[in-house]
mmCIF file of C-alpha atoms in Angstrom:
data_model
loop_
_atom_site.group_PDB
_atom_site.id
_atom_site.type_symbol
_atom_site.label_atom_id
_atom_site.label_comp_id
_atom_site.label_asym_id
_atom_site.label_seq_id
_atom_site.Cartn_x
_atom_site.Cartn_y
_atom_site.Cartn_z
ATOM 1 C CA MET A 126 112.467 96.476 153.371
ATOM 2 C CA PRO A 127 113.523 97.383 156.924
ATOM 3 C CA LYS A 128 112.376 95.045 159.652
ATOM 4 C CA ILE A 129 109.537 96.320 161.789
ATOM 5 C CA SER A 130 110.591 96.955 165.367
ATOM 6 C CA ALA A 131 108.367 97.916 168.293
ATOM 7 C CA PRO A 132 108.633 97.885 172.085
ATOM 8 C CA THR A 133 105.648 95.566 172.587
ATOM 9 C CA ILE A 134 103.841 92.818 170.695
ATOM 10 C CA ALA A 135 100.731 95.009 170.465
ATOM 11 C CA ALA A 136 102.743 97.868 168.977
ATOM 12 C CA HIS A 137 104.421 95.464 166.564
ATOM 13 C CA ARG A 138 101.044 94.149 165.411
ATOM 14 C CA ALA A 139 99.723 97.691 164.979
ATOM 15 C CA GLN A 140 102.769 98.633 162.881
ATOM 16 C CA THR A 141 102.437 95.511 160.765
ATOM 17 C CA ARG A 142 98.733 96.117 160.185
ATOM 18 C CA GLU A 143 99.405 99.717 159.192
ATOM 19 C CA ARG A 144 102.147 98.561 156.822
ATOM 20 C CA ILE A 145 99.738 96.111 155.187
ATOM 21 C CA LEU A 146 97.126 98.821 154.643
ATOM 22 C CA GLU A 147 99.781 101.182 153.264
ATOM 23 C CA ALA A 148 100.712 98.432 150.796
ATOM 24 C CA VAL A 149 97.064 98.167 149.732
ATOM 25 C CA ALA A 150 96.971 101.937 149.203
ATOM 26 C CA VAL A 151 100.030 101.796 146.930
ATOM 27 C CA LEU A 152 98.741 98.806 144.973
ATOM 28 C CA THR A 153 95.293 100.315 144.410
ATOM 29 C CA ARG A 154 96.936 103.375 142.915
ATOM 30 C CA ASP A 155 99.079 101.236 140.603
ATOM 31 C CA GLN A 156 96.730 98.365 139.741
ATOM 32 C CA GLY A 157 93.235 99.025 141.079
ATOM 33 C CA ILE A 158 91.501 97.075 143.825
ATOM 34 C CA ASP A 159 90.123 94.390 141.510
ATOM 35 C CA GLU A 160 93.604 93.426 140.245
ATOM 36 C CA ILE A 161 95.582 93.059 143.460
ATOM 37 C CA SER A 162 96.100 89.705 145.177
ATOM 38 C CA MET A 163 97.042 88.671 148.698
ATOM 39 C CA THR A 164 100.453 87.677 147.312
ATOM 40 C CA ASP A 165 100.907 91.202 145.918
ATOM 41 C CA VAL A 166 99.982 92.754 149.255
ATOM 42 C CA ALA A 167 102.316 90.518 151.250
ATOM 43 C CA ALA A 168 105.222 91.280 148.926
ATOM 44 C CA ALA A 169 104.563 95.025 149.001
ATOM 45 C CA ALA A 170 104.331 94.988 152.799
ATOM 46 C CA GLY A 171 107.555 92.985 153.141
ATOM 47 C CA ILE A 172 105.923 90.061 154.934
ATOM 48 C CA THR A 173 105.018 86.488 154.066
ATOM 49 C CA ARG A 174 101.548 85.415 152.990
ATOM 50 C CA THR A 175 101.277 83.408 156.200
ATOM 51 C CA VAL A 176 101.801 86.542 158.262
ATOM 52 C CA LEU A 177 99.300 88.441 156.118
ATOM 53 C CA TYR A 178 96.652 85.767 156.693
ATOM 54 C CA ASN A 179 97.207 86.132 160.439
ATOM 55 C CA TYR A 180 95.869 89.681 160.091
ATOM 56 C CA PHE A 181 93.326 89.298 157.291
ATOM 57 C CA PRO A 182 91.890 85.867 156.403
ATOM 58 C CA ASP A 183 90.989 86.802 152.825
ATOM 59 C CA LYS A 184 90.852 89.633 150.316
ATOM 60 C CA PRO A 185 87.332 90.798 151.288
ATOM 61 C CA ALA A 186 88.430 91.234 154.922
ATOM 62 C CA LEU A 187 91.487 93.156 153.759
ATOM 63 C CA LEU A 188 89.457 95.445 151.491
ATOM 64 C CA LEU A 189 86.911 96.065 154.224
ATOM 65 C CA ALA A 190 89.660 97.193 156.606
ATOM 66 C CA PHE A 191 91.197 99.400 153.916
ATOM 67 C CA THR A 192 87.818 100.936 153.054
ATOM 68 C CA GLU A 193 87.041 101.606 156.696
ATOM 69 C CA GLN A 194 90.368 103.380 157.133
ATOM 70 C CA ALA A 195 89.917 105.388 153.925
ATOM 71 C CA THR A 196 86.390 106.414 154.942
ATOM 72 C CA ALA A 197 87.519 107.563 158.370
ATOM 73 C CA GLY A 198 90.346 109.521 156.769
ATOM 74 C CA PHE A 199 87.957 111.165 154.302
ATOM 75 C CA VAL A 200 85.510 112.263 157.000
ATOM 76 C CA ASP A 201 88.348 113.586 159.178
ATOM 77 C CA ARG A 202 89.895 115.529 156.301
ATOM 78 C CA PHE A 203 86.530 116.976 155.287
ATOM 79 C CA GLN A 204 85.818 118.175 158.811
ATOM 80 C CA ARG A 205 89.312 119.636 159.237
ATOM 81 C CA GLU A 206 89.322 121.546 155.967
ATOM 82 C CA LEU A 207 85.995 123.323 156.358
ATOM 83 C CA PRO A 208 85.177 125.983 158.945
ATOM 84 C CA ASP A 209 81.970 125.612 160.920
ATOM 85 C CA SER A 210 80.636 128.717 159.171
ATOM 86 C CA ALA A 211 80.901 127.172 155.675
ATOM 87 C CA GLY A 212 77.647 127.211 153.727
ATOM 88 C CA ALA A 213 76.066 124.162 152.143
ATOM 89 C CA ALA A 214 77.265 124.980 148.621
ATOM 90 C CA GLN A 215 80.877 125.308 149.797
ATOM 91 C CA ARG A 216 80.575 122.087 151.779
ATOM 92 C CA LEU A 217 79.108 120.275 148.772
ATOM 93 C CA GLU A 218 81.919 121.464 146.506
ATOM 94 C CA SER A 219 84.525 120.302 149.042
ATOM 95 C CA PHE A 220 82.799 116.944 149.458
ATOM 96 C CA VAL A 221 82.794 116.369 145.699
ATOM 97 C CA ARG A 222 86.403 117.494 145.277
ATOM 98 C CA LEU A 223 87.695 115.233 148.033
ATOM 99 C CA GLN A 224 85.670 112.297 146.716
ATOM 100 C CA VAL A 225 87.074 112.707 143.213
ATOM 101 C CA GLU A 226 90.617 113.074 144.533
ATOM 102 C CA ALA A 227 90.161 109.882 146.562
ATOM 103 C CA LEU A 228 88.768 108.072 143.528
ATOM 104 C CA ALA A 229 91.720 109.182 141.408
ATOM 105 C CA GLU A 230 94.200 108.098 144.087
ATOM 106 C CA HIS A 231 92.577 104.755 144.911
ATOM 107 C CA PRO A 232 90.657 103.506 141.871
ATOM 108 C CA HIS A 233 88.113 100.795 142.564
ATOM 109 C CA PRO A 234 85.631 98.862 140.464
ATOM 110 C CA ALA A 235 82.059 99.946 140.007
ATOM 111 C CA ALA A 236 79.678 98.796 142.744
ATOM 112 C CA ALA A 237 78.217 95.931 140.710
ATOM 113 C CA GLU A 238 81.675 94.594 139.829
ATOM 114 C CA LEU A 239 82.880 94.880 143.408
ATOM 115 C CA GLY A 240 79.789 93.109 144.675
ATOM 116 C CA ALA A 241 80.392 90.223 142.275
ATOM 117 C CA SER A 242 84.024 90.033 143.340
ATOM 118 C CA LEU A 243 83.469 90.131 147.090
ATOM 119 C CA GLY A 244 80.173 88.295 147.435
ATOM 120 C CA PRO A 245 76.935 89.666 148.904
ATOM 121 C CA ALA A 246 77.881 89.459 152.602
ATOM 122 C CA ALA A 247 81.205 91.242 152.185
ATOM 123 C CA TYR A 248 79.659 93.772 149.815
ATOM 124 C CA GLN A 249 76.977 94.611 152.402
ATOM 125 C CA ALA A 250 79.687 95.062 155.020
ATOM 126 C CA LEU A 251 81.541 97.323 152.596
ATOM 127 C CA ALA A 252 78.389 99.373 152.064
ATOM 128 C CA ASP A 253 78.045 99.714 155.837
ATOM 129 C CA HIS A 254 81.601 101.037 156.077
ATOM 130 C CA VAL A 255 81.035 103.757 153.457
ATOM 131 C CA ALA A 256 77.649 104.760 154.907
ATOM 132 C CA PRO A 257 79.214 107.650 156.905
ATOM 133 C CA MET A 258 80.060 109.388 153.628
ATOM 134 C CA GLN A 259 76.467 109.115 152.431
ATOM 135 C CA ARG A 260 75.242 110.457 155.772
ATOM 136 C CA LEU A 261 77.703 113.336 155.464
ATOM 137 C CA LEU A 262 76.396 114.208 152.013
ATOM 138 C CA THR A 263 72.777 113.894 153.150
ATOM 139 C CA GLY A 264 73.527 116.288 156.006
ATOM 140 C CA ILE A 265 74.989 118.826 153.581
ATOM 141 C CA LEU A 266 71.885 118.643 151.414
ATOM 142 C CA ARG A 267 69.575 119.009 154.413
ATOM 143 C CA GLN A 268 71.539 122.031 155.582
ATOM 144 C CA GLY A 269 71.242 123.604 152.138
ATOM 145 C CA VAL A 270 67.480 123.081 151.977
ATOM 146 C CA ALA A 271 66.966 124.379 155.522
ATOM 147 C CA ASP A 272 69.083 127.493 154.863
ATOM 148 C CA GLY A 273 67.431 128.214 151.522
ATOM 149 C CA GLU A 274 70.628 127.643 149.522
ATOM 150 C CA PHE A 275 69.065 124.622 147.825
ATOM 151 C CA ALA A 276 65.588 124.066 146.498
ATOM 152 C CA ALA A 277 63.399 121.667 148.466
ATOM 153 C CA ALA A 278 64.272 118.140 147.368
ATOM 154 C CA PRO A 279 64.217 114.562 148.714
ATOM 155 C CA VAL A 280 67.739 114.591 150.114
ATOM 156 C CA GLU A 281 68.440 110.854 150.298
ATOM 157 C CA PRO A 282 67.593 110.146 146.626
ATOM 158 C CA VAL A 283 69.549 113.259 145.627
ATOM 159 C CA ALA A 284 72.543 112.044 147.662
ATOM 160 C CA ARG A 285 72.421 108.729 145.802
ATOM 161 C CA LEU A 286 72.340 110.571 142.479
ATOM 162 C CA VAL A 287 75.382 112.666 143.433
ATOM 163 C CA LEU A 288 77.305 109.553 144.501
ATOM 164 C CA ALA A 289 76.345 107.863 141.230
ATOM 165 C CA MET A 290 77.700 110.851 139.279
ATOM 166 C CA LEU A 291 80.915 110.641 141.269
ATOM 167 C CA GLY A 292 81.207 106.930 140.531
ATOM 168 C CA ALA A 293 80.703 107.653 136.836
ATOM 169 C CA GLN A 294 83.964 109.631 136.840
ATOM 170 C CA ARG A 295 86.016 106.507 137.636
ATOM 171 C CA VAL A 296 86.578 105.258 134.087
ATOM 172 C CA PRO A 297 87.354 108.689 132.553
ATOM 173 C CA LEU A 298 89.844 109.315 135.368
ATOM 174 C CA LEU A 299 91.502 105.927 134.919
ATOM 175 C CA HIS A 300 91.777 106.402 131.149
ATOM 176 C CA GLY A 301 93.150 109.922 131.441
ATOM 177 C CA GLU A 302 90.107 111.361 129.680
ATOM 178 C CA THR A 303 89.580 113.927 132.443
ATOM 179 C CA THR A 304 91.411 115.341 135.435
ATOM 180 C CA ALA A 305 90.310 115.222 139.054
ATOM 181 C CA ALA A 306 89.778 118.996 138.980
ATOM 182 C CA ASP A 307 87.629 118.874 135.845
ATOM 183 C CA ALA A 308 85.621 115.883 137.091
ATOM 184 C CA ALA A 309 84.934 117.586 140.410
ATOM 185 C CA ARG A 310 83.910 120.792 138.669
ATOM 186 C CA LEU A 311 81.545 118.908 136.366
ATOM 187 C CA VAL A 312 79.746 117.126 139.215
ATOM 188 C CA SER A 313 79.670 120.197 141.475
ATOM 189 C CA ASP A 314 78.408 122.580 138.802
ATOM 190 C CA PHE A 315 75.727 120.164 137.610
ATOM 191 C CA THR A 316 74.524 119.447 141.146
ATOM 192 C CA LEU A 317 74.494 123.069 142.266
ATOM 193 C CA ARG A 318 72.568 124.118 139.152
ATOM 194 C CA ALA A 319 70.028 121.359 139.730
ATOM 195 C CA LEU A 320 69.600 122.363 143.386
ATOM 196 C CA SER A 321 69.456 126.096 142.769
ATOM 197 C CA PRO A 322 66.225 127.660 144.066
ATOM 198 C CA ALA A 323 66.243 129.909 140.992
ATOM 199 C CA ALA A 324 66.382 126.904 138.677
ATOM 200 C CA ALA A 325 63.593 125.195 140.592
ATOM 201 C CA GLY A 326 61.466 128.345 140.308
ATOM 202 C CA ALA A 327 62.105 128.582 136.592
ATOM 203 C CA VAL A 328 61.014 124.971 136.110
ATOM 204 C CA GLY A 329 57.889 125.595 138.175
ATOM 205 C CA ASP A 330 57.019 128.643 136.064
ATOM 206 C CA THR A 331 57.052 126.535 132.894
ATOM 207 C CA VAL A 332 54.937 123.670 134.225
#
């Protein structure tokens, strides 16, 4: 690989760090987060393990940095792709689509497996890093309820249910049993039907 060159030490460190995280992105696509090692990352980034440890002391620290970057990128892409005038249903569909595409591109273990791998402290830090995505989804649901697009519902539990459905698409995607488009459509259609004011009224009429 070409040697990294930069005009200052700070710029060199920034380039090296970015190269490390790019290596993690490639490896997660090829192997999955649970399979990669620090040795794999160093080799893919074209640096020694000693240099890698100067940036990230262990795998949990590396995964936390990667997750933070991926989360920031997701939120930025979501906000760029949708106009301010987009309704809640359109925003929900875009959120689900982008989440599924990210899951297909960077497969990761289920939450329980990742927690066992990283340990409770690192797993809590990981949860803190992905919290902006849950807040984004909760905001979409609140907007939908306020605008009358969605039936009244406890938005935080519903957000957790939607994220659980998204997580359930991981294994089918990895095994080629579904496509990102089909998985996104499944979760979006199910969620929008469940949140439909008409569906809620029909349920109320039968109770």
